[in-house]
Amino acid sequence: MSYVKPTELVQTVIDAGASKVMLSTRDTLVRSIMGGAVLTIAAAFAITVSVTTGSPLLGAVLFPIGFIMLYLLGYDLLTGVFVLAPLAWFDRRPGVTLGGILRNWGLVFVGNFIGAFTVAVLMAVVVTYGFSTPPNEVGEAIGHIGEGRTVGYADHGAAGMLTLFIRGVLCNWMVATGVVLAMISKDVIGKVVAMWMPIMLFFFMGFEHSIVNMFLFPSGLLLGGDFTIMDYLIWNEIPTVLGNLVGGLVFVAIPLYLTYGRTASPRRVRASKRGRALTIPTPADTATATAAVSAVEPETSRV
């Protein structure tokens, strides 16, 4: 399997971020609608597996299928562009402005919601036979998830809100890592394996993903969940979006850019008076990334 070194990887990620910001409104909406739909049908699949087999771990192992499919197809998620677009801005790519980033985020949010809500309606029809019967066991499980992740947090007040926000942060730390790792290999198998790991982790640990929640909570409301739209917005979606943004920026975008996207100046190491001054260069490209630390040039002695 091919491996893209981190210095080259970050440049690829920055290129991807710039292309996302410059994408047309039509293409951004289409790709984000399909991204939200593919991810949330995978969430429905994972819940179905968990309920029917009694094994939440198996559901988490299989959930990344949706994430992998959508990124191989080049579709977009809000959690992904929270990282890609800022990296292009940090690098001062031509045409990438703060306004352009906010426009991209807004369009992707709307598109993801349309895709996720569409799947929520379709799945509600499936688990109720067109709303002619009470929801089956999968539908009941979805409804209870919506209750636990809204009024369940509200019952704890400020502590519940803090927990919700932190779960959003931790979620996009993993999801954004998956987005970046999608570019760390040049073959499909390498991409699949790299993306699988962090996505499985976030889903099994119950972290809060704003796009998955765009499916879970409308589904819960359609299937008789005991919470309201305001419960969903205040006690889940809004704090989750903010947590996802902070997690992607603080734990993925900024560290990668600081250490690989913006190479520091060479460090000059001075020995004792009898010794010679040594310069240890910091690599600026992938060709010297590994070997540069050991490349030491002594100064020429004068007689």
Coordinates of C-alpha atoms in Angstrom, one line a residue:
M1 CA 0.0 0.0 0.0
S2 CA 1.3 3.5 -0.9
Y3 CA 2.0 5.9 1.9
V4 CA 2.0 9.7 1.6
K5 CA 4.3 11.3 4.1
P6 CA 2.8 13.9 6.5
T7 CA 4.5 16.9 4.8
E8 CA 3.1 16.0 1.4
L9 CA -0.2 14.9 3.0
V10 CA -0.8 18.4 4.5
Q11 CA -0.2 20.1 1.1
T12 CA -2.7 17.7 -0.5
V13 CA -5.2 18.5 2.3
I14 CA -4.7 22.2 1.8
D15 CA -5.3 21.8 -2.0
A16 CA -8.5 20.0 -1.2
G17 CA -9.6 22.7 1.2
A18 CA -9.0 25.4 -1.5
S19 CA -11.0 23.4 -4.0
K20 CA -14.0 23.1 -1.6
V21 CA -14.1 26.8 -1.0
M22 CA -14.0 27.6 -4.7
L23 CA -16.6 25.0 -5.6
S24 CA -19.9 26.2 -7.2
T25 CA -23.1 26.5 -5.2
R26 CA -24.7 23.7 -7.2
D27 CA -21.8 21.3 -6.8
T28 CA -21.4 22.1 -3.1
L29 CA -25.1 21.4 -2.5
V30 CA -25.3 18.2 -4.5
R31 CA -22.2 16.8 -2.9
S32 CA -23.2 17.7 0.6
I33 CA -26.8 16.4 0.2
M34 CA -25.4 13.0 -1.0
G35 CA -22.7 13.1 1.8
G36 CA -25.4 13.5 4.5
A37 CA -27.6 10.8 2.9
V38 CA -24.9 8.2 2.6
L39 CA -23.5 8.8 6.1
T40 CA -26.9 8.6 7.7
I41 CA -28.1 5.5 5.8
A42 CA -24.9 3.9 7.3
A43 CA -26.0 5.1 10.7
A44 CA -29.4 3.5 10.2
F45 CA -27.6 0.3 9.2
A46 CA -25.3 0.3 12.2
I47 CA -28.3 0.8 14.6
T48 CA -30.1 -2.0 12.8
V49 CA -27.1 -4.3 13.3
S50 CA -26.7 -3.3 16.9
V51 CA -30.4 -3.9 17.7
T52 CA -30.9 -7.2 15.8
T53 CA -27.6 -8.8 17.0
G54 CA -27.4 -7.2 20.5
S55 CA -23.8 -6.2 19.7
P56 CA -23.2 -2.4 19.6
L57 CA -19.5 -3.1 18.9
L58 CA -20.5 -4.9 15.6
G59 CA -22.6 -1.9 14.6
A60 CA -19.6 0.4 15.3
V61 CA -17.3 -1.8 13.3
L62 CA -19.6 -1.6 10.3
F63 CA -20.7 2.0 10.5
P64 CA -17.5 3.4 8.7
I65 CA -18.8 1.8 5.5
G66 CA -20.9 4.9 4.9
F67 CA -18.0 7.3 5.7
I68 CA -15.7 5.5 3.3
M69 CA -18.2 5.4 0.5
L70 CA -19.0 9.1 0.6
Y71 CA -15.3 10.2 0.7
L72 CA -14.3 7.8 -2.1
L73 CA -17.1 9.5 -4.1
G74 CA -15.9 13.0 -3.2
Y75 CA -19.0 14.0 -1.3
D76 CA -18.9 16.5 1.6
L77 CA -19.6 16.6 5.3
L78 CA -19.7 19.7 7.5
T79 CA -17.3 18.0 9.9
G80 CA -14.8 17.6 7.1
V81 CA -14.9 21.1 5.7
F82 CA -14.5 22.4 9.2
V83 CA -10.9 21.2 8.7
L84 CA -10.2 21.4 5.0
A85 CA -11.3 25.0 4.4
P86 CA -9.4 26.6 7.3
L87 CA -6.2 24.9 6.3
A88 CA -6.4 26.6 2.9
W89 CA -7.0 29.9 4.6
F90 CA -4.1 29.4 7.0
D91 CA -1.9 28.8 3.9
R92 CA -3.3 32.0 2.2
R93 CA -4.4 30.3 -0.9
P94 CA -5.6 32.7 -3.6
G95 CA -9.3 33.3 -3.5
V96 CA -9.8 31.6 -0.1
T97 CA -11.4 34.2 2.2
L98 CA -13.2 34.0 5.5
G99 CA -16.4 34.9 3.7
G100 CA -15.8 32.1 1.3
I101 CA -15.2 29.6 4.1
L102 CA -18.4 30.7 5.9
R103 CA -20.4 30.4 2.6
N104 CA -19.0 26.8 2.1
W105 CA -19.9 25.8 5.7
G106 CA -23.4 27.2 5.3
L107 CA -24.1 25.4 2.0
V108 CA -22.7 22.1 3.3
F109 CA -24.8 22.4 6.5
V110 CA -27.9 22.9 4.5
G111 CA -27.0 20.1 2.1
N112 CA -26.2 17.7 4.8
F113 CA -29.4 18.4 6.6
I114 CA -31.5 17.8 3.4
G115 CA -29.8 14.5 2.8
A116 CA -30.0 13.4 6.5
F117 CA -33.7 14.5 6.8
T118 CA -34.6 12.6 3.6
V119 CA -33.1 9.4 5.0
A120 CA -34.9 10.0 8.3
V121 CA -38.3 10.2 6.5
L122 CA -37.5 7.2 4.3
M123 CA -36.4 5.1 7.3
A124 CA -39.5 6.2 9.3
V125 CA -41.7 4.8 6.5
V126 CA -39.7 1.6 6.4
V127 CA -39.9 0.8 10.2
T128 CA -43.7 1.7 10.4
Y129 CA -44.9 0.3 7.1
G130 CA -45.8 3.7 5.9
F131 CA -46.9 5.0 9.3
S132 CA -49.6 2.3 9.4
T133 CA -48.2 0.4 12.4
P134 CA -46.1 1.3 15.5
P135 CA -42.4 1.4 14.9
N136 CA -40.5 -1.8 15.0
E137 CA -37.7 -2.5 17.4
V138 CA -35.2 -0.5 15.3
G139 CA -37.6 2.4 15.2
E140 CA -38.1 2.3 18.9
A141 CA -34.3 2.3 19.5
I142 CA -33.9 5.4 17.3
G143 CA -36.6 7.2 19.2
H144 CA -34.9 6.4 22.5
I145 CA -31.6 7.6 21.2
G146 CA -33.2 11.0 20.5
E147 CA -34.6 11.2 24.0
G148 CA -31.4 10.3 25.7
R149 CA -29.3 12.7 23.8
T150 CA -31.6 15.7 24.4
V151 CA -33.6 15.6 27.6
G152 CA -31.0 13.2 28.9
Y153 CA -28.4 16.1 28.8
A154 CA -30.9 18.7 29.9
D155 CA -31.5 16.7 33.1
H156 CA -27.9 17.5 34.1
G157 CA -28.1 21.2 33.4
A158 CA -24.8 23.0 32.8
A159 CA -22.9 19.7 33.4
G160 CA -25.0 18.1 30.7
M161 CA -24.3 20.9 28.2
L162 CA -20.5 20.7 28.9
T163 CA -20.6 16.9 28.4
L164 CA -22.5 17.4 25.1
F165 CA -20.0 20.0 23.9
I166 CA -17.0 17.8 24.8
R167 CA -18.5 14.8 23.1
G168 CA -18.8 17.0 20.0
V169 CA -15.1 18.0 20.3
L170 CA -13.9 14.5 20.7
C171 CA -16.1 13.3 17.8
N172 CA -14.6 15.7 15.2
W173 CA -11.1 15.1 16.5
M174 CA -11.6 11.5 15.2
V175 CA -13.8 12.3 12.2
A176 CA -11.5 15.1 10.9
T177 CA -8.6 12.7 11.4
G178 CA -10.4 10.2 9.2
V179 CA -10.9 13.0 6.6
V180 CA -7.2 13.7 6.5
L181 CA -6.2 10.0 6.5
A182 CA -8.4 9.5 3.4
M183 CA -5.5 11.2 1.6
I184 CA -2.6 9.4 3.3
S185 CA -2.6 6.6 0.7
K186 CA -2.9 6.6 -3.1
D187 CA -4.7 3.3 -3.3
V188 CA -8.2 2.4 -2.3
I189 CA -7.3 -0.3 0.2
G190 CA -4.9 2.0 2.0
K191 CA -7.6 4.8 2.1
V192 CA -10.2 2.4 3.5
V193 CA -8.1 1.1 6.3
A194 CA -6.9 4.5 7.3
M195 CA -10.4 6.0 7.4
W196 CA -11.9 3.0 9.2
M197 CA -10.0 3.3 12.4
P198 CA -11.0 6.8 13.8
I199 CA -14.6 6.5 12.5
M200 CA -15.2 3.2 14.3
L201 CA -13.8 4.7 17.5
F202 CA -16.0 7.8 17.5
F203 CA -19.2 5.8 16.8
F204 CA -18.7 3.1 19.4
M205 CA -17.8 5.7 22.1
G206 CA -21.0 7.6 21.6
F207 CA -19.5 10.9 20.6
E208 CA -21.7 13.5 19.1
H209 CA -21.6 14.0 15.3
S210 CA -23.8 16.8 14.0
I211 CA -24.6 15.1 10.7
V212 CA -25.6 11.8 12.2
N213 CA -27.7 13.7 14.6
M214 CA -29.5 15.4 11.7
F215 CA -30.8 11.9 11.0
L216 CA -31.3 10.5 14.6
F217 CA -33.4 13.4 16.0
P218 CA -35.8 14.0 13.1
S219 CA -36.3 10.2 13.0
G220 CA -37.0 10.2 16.7
L221 CA -39.6 12.9 16.4
L222 CA -41.2 11.1 13.5
L223 CA -41.3 7.9 15.5
G224 CA -42.8 9.3 18.7
G225 CA -39.7 10.3 20.7
D226 CA -40.5 12.2 23.8
F227 CA -38.7 15.5 23.0
T228 CA -39.3 18.6 21.0
I229 CA -37.6 20.4 18.1
M230 CA -36.3 23.0 20.6
D231 CA -34.8 20.3 22.7
Y232 CA -33.1 19.0 19.7
L233 CA -31.6 22.4 18.7
I234 CA -30.6 23.6 22.1
W235 CA -29.7 20.4 23.8
N236 CA -28.0 18.7 20.9
E237 CA -27.5 20.2 17.4
I238 CA -26.2 23.7 18.1
P239 CA -23.7 22.6 20.9
T240 CA -22.6 19.6 18.8
V241 CA -21.9 21.8 15.7
L242 CA -19.8 24.1 17.9
G243 CA -18.0 21.2 19.5
N244 CA -17.3 19.6 16.1
L245 CA -15.8 22.9 14.9
V246 CA -13.5 23.3 17.9
G247 CA -12.4 19.6 17.8
G248 CA -11.6 19.7 14.1
L249 CA -9.6 23.0 14.3
V250 CA -7.8 22.5 17.7
F251 CA -6.9 18.9 17.4
V252 CA -6.4 18.4 13.7
A253 CA -6.1 21.5 11.5
I254 CA -3.9 23.7 13.6
P255 CA -1.4 21.0 14.8
L256 CA -1.0 19.7 11.3
Y257 CA -0.5 23.1 9.8
L258 CA 2.0 24.3 12.5
T259 CA 4.3 21.3 12.3
Y260 CA 4.0 20.3 8.6
G261 CA 2.3 23.1 6.7
R262 CA 4.5 25.9 8.1
T263 CA 8.0 24.7 8.5
A264 CA 10.0 26.4 11.3
S265 CA 13.3 28.1 10.6
P266 CA 16.5 26.0 10.9
R267 CA 17.8 25.6 14.5
R268 CA 21.4 26.6 15.1
V269 CA 23.1 24.6 17.8
R270 CA 26.3 26.1 19.3
A271 CA 28.8 24.0 20.9
S272 CA 31.4 25.0 23.5
K273 CA 34.1 27.6 22.8
R274 CA 36.5 24.9 21.6
G275 CA 33.8 23.3 19.5
R276 CA 32.2 24.4 16.2
A277 CA 28.9 25.9 15.5
L278 CA 26.4 23.4 14.0
T279 CA 23.3 24.0 12.0
I280 CA 20.5 21.5 12.0
P281 CA 18.1 22.3 9.2
T282 CA 14.4 21.8 9.4
P283 CA 13.0 20.1 6.2
A284 CA 10.9 22.2 3.8
D285 CA 9.9 19.3 1.6
T286 CA 9.2 15.6 1.8
A287 CA 12.4 14.5 0.2
T288 CA 14.5 15.7 3.2
A289 CA 11.8 15.2 5.9
T290 CA 13.4 12.1 7.4
A291 CA 17.1 12.6 6.9
A292 CA 17.5 16.4 7.5
V293 CA 17.8 16.2 11.3
S294 CA 21.0 14.2 11.0
A295 CA 22.6 16.4 8.3
V296 CA 25.1 18.6 10.1
E297 CA 27.5 21.0 8.4
P298 CA 30.6 22.1 10.5
E299 CA 32.0 25.6 9.9
T300 CA 35.4 25.8 8.2
S301 CA 38.2 26.4 10.8
R302 CA 40.5 29.4 10.4
V303 CA 44.2 29.2 11.1

